Amino acid sequence: MITGRFYLVFLKRRYQKKTRLRPFSGPGTFVHGVHPPQRKELSADAPIEIVPAPEKIILPLLQHVGGPCTPLVKPRQEVSFGEMIGRGEAFVSAALHAPVSGIVQKMAVTTLPNGRHLQAIVILTQGEQLEGQELWDQLFGGKWPAKAYQTLAPEKINTAIHAAGIVGLGGAAFPTHVKITPVGEKPIHTLVVNGCECEPYLTTDYRVMVEAPEVVVAGAMLAARAVGVKRTIIGIEDNKLEAVDALRRLAAGAGIKIAVLKTKYPQGSEKHLIKAVLNREVPLGGLPADIGVAITNVATMTAVARAVMRDIPLTHRVISVTGGGIVAPKNLLVPIGIPMGELIEICGGLKKTAARIIAGGPMMGFAFTDLRTPVTKGTSGITVLTHEEVRRVDQSVCVRCGRCVDVCPMNLVPTKLALASRFKDLNLIRRHSIMACFECGSCAYVCPAGLLLVQHIRTGKALLAAERK
Amino acid sequence: MGMTIRTMMRDVLIALAPMVCAAVYFFHWFAVKQLLICVVACLAAEALFTRMRGRKPDLGDLSAVVTGLILGLSLPGTAPWYVGVIAAAVSMGIGKMVFGGLGMNIFNPAMVGRAFVMIAFAGSLAASGYVAIHMDVDIMSRATPLTAHKQMGTVVSLQSLFLGNTNGSLGETSALACLLGGVFLCVRRVASWEIPAGVLASTLVIGGVANLMDLSSQWTVAHHFLGGALLFGAFFIATDPVTSPLTSTGKWIFGIGIGVLIMLLRLFSGYPEGVMFAVLLMNALTPLINRLTIPRPFGGI
C-alpha cells in the first residue's frame, strides 16, 4: 500500500516536472535536421567584454534586407555618437547611426563576406567617446521598468524602433519595424522570441540572455505591446539551461512563457521554431504573420528596449569571436563597423592551425579573407576553424544515397535541386520548390560525396530569379 | 558524420565478409577463384573504360571492388573463368560507364553483367549449370534448392537453407550470413532499411497466401524466405543507392515492387528464381518512382 502511494506521488511529480518544462503547445522539436558538434564551450563562459572605439569605422549603406540607406553626411563633417547618418527611404529598410564620435571621411567601397560590393560611410574616431563601463550601463545596465510603458501607444513603440534602425540581430537582418507592424486584417496572436542560437560555436544570444535577462524581457514586453499580442513565448534550446534559469523568474513576472526545446540544428529557423513551439506550419512562400505569429531574436529585443526606453539607436552589438583557430575565444560588445581583424587581435589573434575565417557560424556563415571587412548589424560572430575542424572531403559524385533527403528540414530533395541547378533545368528546379530552401546547409553537412549542395542551389535560385525578370 | 563514399563502400565490403566466408567455407577454392576473377576483372574494366572516356581512373573509391564482389557472389562457383571476366566487363562497361560512371547508372551494374552472361552462357549458368557432378565439393553435385523444387519437387531442409550447406550462387546459399551482413548495413545506414523491409514484407504476404492456398506443399513461405537469392538480393542488390529511389516512400514502393515481382517470377514463370530480373525491372522504374514521390515541402499543401 505504502509503496503504491509513493509510486503515485512519484508519477505526479514526474508529470508536474514534464509539464513545467513544456508550458507550450508544440512538440518541442521539428522533423529532420542535424546534430553538428556544438563547440559552444569554447566561448560560452566568457563574459561579454567591451571593445573600445577603434580608429576607424566602416558602415556599409546596406546592412539589412531591403533598400539601401541614403547617406545624410558629407566628408569632413563631424558626427557624434548616436547621430543618424543614413536614412532608410523604403519601408523595408533601416536607418544607420554613428557608433562613435568622429569625422566623416570619403565614401569607400567595401566587400561584405556574402560577396556584395557596397558603398560605405567611413568615420575617423575623434574626441570624447562613450566607452567601457559607461557604455555598458547605457546599453544594458540599470533598471528596465517595462511595465511603466504598457500604456504607451503601439505606434509610438513602432516609430521608436523604426527611428533606431533596428534589424534582426540573429543573422538575417530583416528590419524589425516591418516585422512587428500588424499587416492588413491578419491578427497576430503570438510573439515568439528566438533564443535558440542553433548555429554551432556562437554564444552571443546565450551571453545576452545570461547577462542581461531584464533587458530581453523588457524588450519582449514592448514588442508584444507594439504588435498587440497577449501571448509571448521565448524559445530556448536545452543546451542553454543557464539562460532559461536567468530568464525564468523575470519572464514569469511579465507573463512570458519559456519553451525549452530539444537541441537540434536548424531550430533557430523561424519556421522550425514556430513548429517546435506552436505546432503550426508557416505556409510555403508565406510569412509567420500569415498564421498570426511575429518572431524576433532575443538580442533584437534588447535593442528594442534600448530604443524605446532610453532613446538609444542600434550602434553596438554583441558578437562571439570563437573557434579552434582563435587563441582566446571571447564574447565582445562591439561598435558596428569595426574591422573584423581588430576583433581577432583582441582575442589573441589566430593560431598557426587556423584554416578558415567565417563571418557567422560554420553552418550558414560566409568564409572571407579580407580582415578589414567591417562587422555589420547582422554579424553574429567570427568563427575561425582549424584544419581538423574544417571537414575536407574531396568532391566526388552523388550516389543518390538520400541522406540529404533524410535531413532536409524543409522536406526537399537537395540532390535533385543541385543537379537541376547544375544542368540549368528550370522545369526540374520548379517542380522541386527550390525557393523553399533557406540554405541551412544540413544537406551539405551530411553529404558523403562532399558536394557543395548549397552553392549549387543558390545558383539555381539565381537562374529562376533571372528567368522571372 | 564523417561519412564519405569510400567509407560507405568500405562498410559494404565489411558487410559482405560473412558471405565471402560462407562461400569459401562451403565451396572451397571454387569460391576463391571466382571472387578473385570477378574483383580483378571489375577493377581492370573500370580502369580501362575510365581511361577510354579520357578521365583518370579512381579505383580508390572501392566501388569497383564492391561491384566485383557482388557479381562474384551472384555467380556459381563452377562457372568457367571467362564467364566472370565477360560479366565484369559488361557490368562496368554497359552497366555503369555508358551512363557516365559512378552515380549515373540506371541499372545495378552487377546485375546487368549477370543477366548478360546468364543468357549468353545458358549452359554453364542456367539451372543445370549449378550441378557439377565431377567436382570435389559434394554440395555442388546437387541442383540448387529452388531448381530441385521446381523440377523435381524435392524440398531442402530449412536448416540447410539457413546455414548454407546447399548448392547455389556463391553468396546466396547462407541465409544466416546474408542476415548478419544485411543488418550491419542497415544499422550503419549505408543501406536504407525500407528497401529490405519492403521486399521481405511483400514476399511474406504473397508467399504466405500461396502457402495457405496449398497447405499440402512442402515448400513453405519459410523456404521462399531462406532459399535462393531473396535475402542476398533484398539486403545487397536492391539497396544499391544509385539505382534505388531517394525518398522513404519511394524506397517502400521500390522494395515492395521487387518482392511482388520475385514472387510472381518464382511462382508462375519458367525460371526457378527471379531476384535478378525483379531488381532490374524495378531499377527501370526508379526515375518514375522518384518523380511520383517528391515529398511535400514543409508548409506546402
Coordinates of N, CA, C and O in Angstrom, one line a residue, chain A residues 30 271-272 275 280-284 391-393 396-406 409-413 415-416 419 423 431-433 436 445-449, chain B residues 1-6 8-9 102-106 188-190 192 194 240-248 251 286-287 290-291 293-301:
Chain A
F30 N 11.3 19.6 -34.2 CA 10.8 19.6 -35.5 C 11.3 18.3 -36.2 O 12.2 17.7 -35.7
K271 N 10.7 29.3 -39.2 CA 9.6 28.4 -39.5 C 9.7 27.2 -38.5 O 8.6 26.6 -38.1
H272 N 10.9 26.7 -38.3 CA 11.0 25.5 -37.5 C 10.8 25.8 -36.0 O 10.3 24.9 -35.2
K275 N 7.2 25.8 -35.5 CA 6.7 24.4 -35.5 C 6.9 23.8 -34.1 O 6.1 23.2 -33.5
R280 N 2.6 24.8 -35.5 CA 1.9 25.4 -36.7 C 3.0 25.4 -37.8 O 4.2 25.6 -37.5
E281 N 2.5 25.2 -39.0 CA 3.4 25.3 -40.2 C 3.2 26.6 -40.9 O 2.1 26.9 -41.3
V282 N 4.2 27.4 -41.1 CA 4.1 28.6 -42.0 C 4.0 28.1 -43.4 O 4.7 27.3 -43.9
P283 N 2.9 28.6 -44.1 CA 2.7 28.1 -45.5 C 3.9 28.4 -46.4 O 4.6 29.4 -46.2
L284 N 4.1 27.5 -47.3 CA 5.2 27.7 -48.3 C 5.1 29.0 -49.0 O 4.1 29.4 -49.5
R391 N 35.8 20.3 -42.5 CA 35.6 18.9 -43.0 C 36.1 18.9 -44.4 O 35.5 19.6 -45.3
R392 N 37.1 18.2 -44.7 CA 37.7 18.1 -46.0 C 37.3 16.8 -46.7 O 37.8 15.8 -46.3
V393 N 36.4 16.9 -47.6 CA 36.1 15.7 -48.4 C 36.3 16.1 -49.9 O 35.9 17.1 -50.3
S396 N 33.3 14.1 -54.8 CA 33.1 13.0 -55.8 C 31.8 13.2 -56.4 O 31.4 14.3 -56.8
V397 N 31.0 12.1 -56.6 CA 29.8 12.3 -57.3 C 28.6 11.8 -56.4 O 28.8 11.0 -55.4
C398 N 27.4 12.2 -56.7 CA 26.3 11.8 -55.9 C 26.0 10.4 -56.2 O 25.9 10.0 -57.4
V399 N 25.8 9.5 -55.2 CA 25.5 8.2 -55.4 C 24.0 8.0 -55.0 O 23.5 6.8 -54.8
R400 N 23.3 9.1 -54.8 CA 21.8 9.1 -54.5 C 21.5 8.3 -53.3 O 20.6 7.5 -53.2
C401 N 22.3 8.5 -52.3 CA 22.1 7.7 -51.0 C 20.9 8.2 -50.3 O 20.4 7.6 -49.4
G402 N 20.5 9.5 -50.5 CA 19.3 10.0 -49.9 C 19.5 10.6 -48.5 O 18.5 10.9 -47.9
R403 N 20.8 10.7 -48.1 CA 21.0 11.3 -46.7 C 20.5 12.7 -46.7 O 19.9 13.2 -45.7
C404 N 20.7 13.5 -47.8 CA 20.3 14.9 -47.8 C 18.7 15.0 -47.7 O 18.2 15.9 -47.0
V405 N 18.0 14.0 -48.3 CA 16.6 14.0 -48.2 C 16.2 13.7 -46.7 O 15.2 14.3 -46.2
D406 N 16.9 12.8 -46.1 CA 16.6 12.5 -44.7 C 16.8 13.6 -43.7 O 16.3 13.5 -42.6
P409 N 15.3 20.0 -43.4 CA 14.2 20.4 -42.6 C 13.0 21.0 -43.4 O 11.9 21.0 -42.8
M410 N 13.3 21.3 -44.6 CA 12.1 21.8 -45.4 C 11.5 20.7 -46.2 O 10.6 20.9 -47.1
N411 N 12.0 19.5 -46.0 CA 11.5 18.3 -46.7 C 11.6 18.3 -48.2 O 10.7 18.0 -49.0
L412 N 12.8 18.8 -48.6 CA 13.0 18.9 -50.1 C 13.9 17.8 -50.5 O 14.3 16.9 -49.7
V413 N 14.3 17.7 -51.8 CA 15.2 16.7 -52.3 C 16.5 17.4 -52.7 O 16.7 17.7 -53.9
T415 N 19.6 16.9 -53.5 CA 20.5 16.5 -54.6 C 19.8 16.7 -55.9 O 20.5 17.1 -56.9
K416 N 18.5 16.6 -56.0 CA 17.8 16.9 -57.3 C 17.9 18.4 -57.6 O 18.1 18.8 -58.7
L419 N 21.4 19.1 -58.8 CA 21.6 18.5 -60.1 C 20.8 19.4 -61.2 O 21.4 19.8 -62.2
F423 N 22.5 21.7 -64.2 CA 22.2 21.5 -65.6 C 21.2 22.5 -66.1 O 20.6 22.4 -67.2
R431 N 9.7 22.2 -60.2 CA 9.0 21.0 -59.6 C 9.4 20.7 -58.2 O 8.6 20.2 -57.4
H432 N 10.6 21.0 -57.9 CA 11.1 20.7 -56.6 C 11.1 21.9 -55.6 O 11.9 21.9 -54.6
S433 N 10.3 22.9 -55.8 CA 10.2 24.0 -54.9 C 11.5 24.6 -54.4 O 11.7 24.6 -53.2
A436 N 11.8 27.2 -51.4 CA 11.6 26.8 -50.0 C 12.9 26.7 -49.3 O 12.9 26.8 -48.1
Y445 N 26.2 19.2 -45.0 CA 26.9 18.7 -43.8 C 26.9 17.1 -43.8 O 27.9 16.6 -43.5
V446 N 25.8 16.5 -44.3 CA 25.8 15.0 -44.2 C 26.3 14.4 -45.5 O 26.5 13.2 -45.6
C447 N 26.4 15.2 -46.6 CA 26.7 14.5 -47.9 C 28.0 13.7 -47.9 O 29.1 14.3 -47.7
P448 N 27.9 12.4 -48.2 CA 29.2 11.6 -48.2 C 30.0 11.9 -49.4 O 31.2 11.6 -49.4
A449 N 29.5 12.5 -50.4 CA 30.3 12.8 -51.6 C 30.9 14.2 -51.5 O 31.6 14.6 -52.4
Chain B
M1 N 29.6 13.2 -38.5 CA 29.2 12.2 -39.5 C 30.5 11.6 -40.1 O 30.8 10.5 -39.7
G2 N 31.2 12.4 -40.9 CA 32.5 11.8 -41.4 C 32.3 10.7 -42.4 O 33.2 10.0 -42.7
M3 N 31.1 10.6 -42.9 CA 30.8 9.5 -43.9 C 31.2 10.0 -45.3 O 30.8 11.1 -45.7
T4 N 32.0 9.2 -46.0 CA 32.4 9.5 -47.3 C 32.0 8.4 -48.2 O 31.6 7.3 -47.7
I5 N 32.1 8.6 -49.5 CA 31.7 7.5 -50.5 C 32.6 6.3 -50.1 O 32.2 5.1 -50.1
R6 N 33.9 6.6 -49.9 CA 34.8 5.5 -49.6 C 34.4 4.7 -48.3 O 34.4 3.5 -48.3
M8 N 31.5 4.5 -47.1 CA 30.3 3.7 -47.4 C 30.6 2.4 -48.1 O 30.1 1.3 -47.7
M9 N 31.5 2.5 -49.1 CA 31.9 1.3 -49.8 C 32.6 0.3 -48.9 O 32.4 -0.9 -49.0
L102 N 30.2 6.2 -62.0 CA 29.6 6.1 -60.7 C 28.5 7.1 -60.5 O 28.6 8.3 -60.7
G103 N 27.3 6.7 -60.0 CA 26.3 7.6 -59.6 C 25.3 7.9 -60.7 O 24.2 8.5 -60.5
M104 N 25.6 7.6 -62.0 CA 24.8 7.9 -63.1 C 24.0 6.8 -63.7 O 23.1 7.0 -64.5
N105 N 24.4 5.5 -63.3 CA 23.8 4.4 -64.0 C 22.3 4.2 -63.5 O 22.0 4.5 -62.4
I106 N 21.6 3.6 -64.4 CA 20.1 3.3 -64.1 C 20.0 1.9 -63.5 O 19.2 1.7 -62.6
R188 N 24.3 0.7 -40.0 CA 25.2 1.7 -40.3 C 24.6 2.7 -41.3 O 25.2 3.7 -41.7
R189 N 23.3 2.5 -41.6 CA 22.5 3.4 -42.5 C 23.2 3.5 -43.9 O 23.0 4.5 -44.6
V190 N 24.0 2.5 -44.3 CA 24.6 2.6 -45.6 C 23.5 2.0 -46.6 O 23.3 2.5 -47.7
S192 N 19.3 1.6 -47.0 CA 18.1 2.1 -46.4 C 17.3 0.9 -45.9 O 17.0 0.0 -46.8
E194 N 14.3 0.6 -45.4 CA 12.9 0.5 -46.0 C 12.9 -0.5 -47.2 O 11.9 -1.2 -47.4
D240 N 21.4 -1.0 -53.5 CA 22.3 -0.1 -54.2 C 21.7 1.3 -54.3 O 20.7 1.5 -54.9
P241 N 22.4 2.3 -53.6 CA 21.7 3.6 -53.5 C 21.5 4.3 -54.9 O 20.5 5.0 -55.1
V242 N 22.5 4.0 -55.8 CA 22.4 4.7 -57.1 C 21.2 4.3 -57.9 O 20.5 5.2 -58.5
T243 N 20.8 3.1 -57.8 CA 19.7 2.6 -58.6 C 18.4 2.4 -57.9 O 17.4 1.9 -58.4
S244 N 18.3 3.0 -56.6 CA 17.1 2.9 -55.9 C 16.5 4.3 -55.6 O 17.3 5.2 -55.7
P245 N 15.3 4.5 -55.3 CA 14.7 5.8 -55.1 C 15.3 6.6 -53.9 O 16.0 6.0 -53.1
L246 N 15.0 7.9 -53.9 CA 15.7 8.8 -53.0 C 14.9 8.9 -51.7 O 15.4 9.1 -50.6
T247 N 13.6 8.9 -51.8 CA 12.8 9.2 -50.6 C 12.3 8.0 -49.9 O 12.3 6.9 -50.5
S248 N 11.9 8.1 -48.7 CA 11.4 7.0 -47.9 C 10.2 6.3 -48.5 O 10.2 5.1 -48.7
K251 N 11.3 4.4 -51.5 CA 12.0 3.1 -51.1 C 11.1 2.0 -50.8 O 11.3 0.9 -51.1
T286 N 12.7 3.3 -61.3 CA 13.2 4.2 -60.2 C 13.0 5.7 -60.6 O 12.5 6.4 -59.8
P287 N 13.4 6.1 -61.8 CA 13.2 7.5 -62.1 C 11.7 7.9 -62.0 O 11.4 9.0 -61.5
N290 N 10.8 8.2 -58.3 CA 11.3 9.4 -57.8 C 10.5 10.6 -58.2 O 10.2 11.5 -57.4
R291 N 10.0 10.6 -59.4 CA 9.2 11.7 -59.8 C 7.8 11.7 -59.1 O 7.3 12.8 -58.9
T293 N 7.2 10.6 -56.1 CA 7.3 10.6 -54.6 C 8.1 11.9 -54.2 O 8.8 11.8 -53.2
I294 N 8.0 13.0 -54.9 CA 8.6 14.2 -54.4 C 7.9 14.5 -53.1 O 6.7 14.6 -53.1
P295 N 8.7 14.7 -52.0 CA 8.0 14.9 -50.7 C 7.3 16.3 -50.7 O 7.7 17.2 -51.4
R296 N 6.3 16.4 -49.8 CA 5.6 17.6 -49.6 C 6.5 18.6 -48.8 O 7.0 18.2 -47.7
P297 N 6.9 19.7 -49.4 CA 7.8 20.6 -48.7 C 7.1 21.1 -47.4 O 5.9 21.1 -47.3
F298 N 7.9 21.4 -46.4 CA 7.5 21.9 -45.1 C 6.6 23.1 -45.3 O 7.1 24.1 -45.9
G299 N 5.3 23.1 -44.9 CA 4.4 24.2 -45.1 C 3.7 24.2 -46.4 O 2.9 25.1 -46.7
G300 N 4.0 23.2 -47.3 CA 3.3 23.1 -48.5 C 2.0 22.4 -48.4 O 1.7 21.9 -47.4
I301 N 1.3 22.4 -49.6 CA 0.0 21.7 -49.5 C 0.1 20.3 -50.0 O 0.8 20.0 -50.9

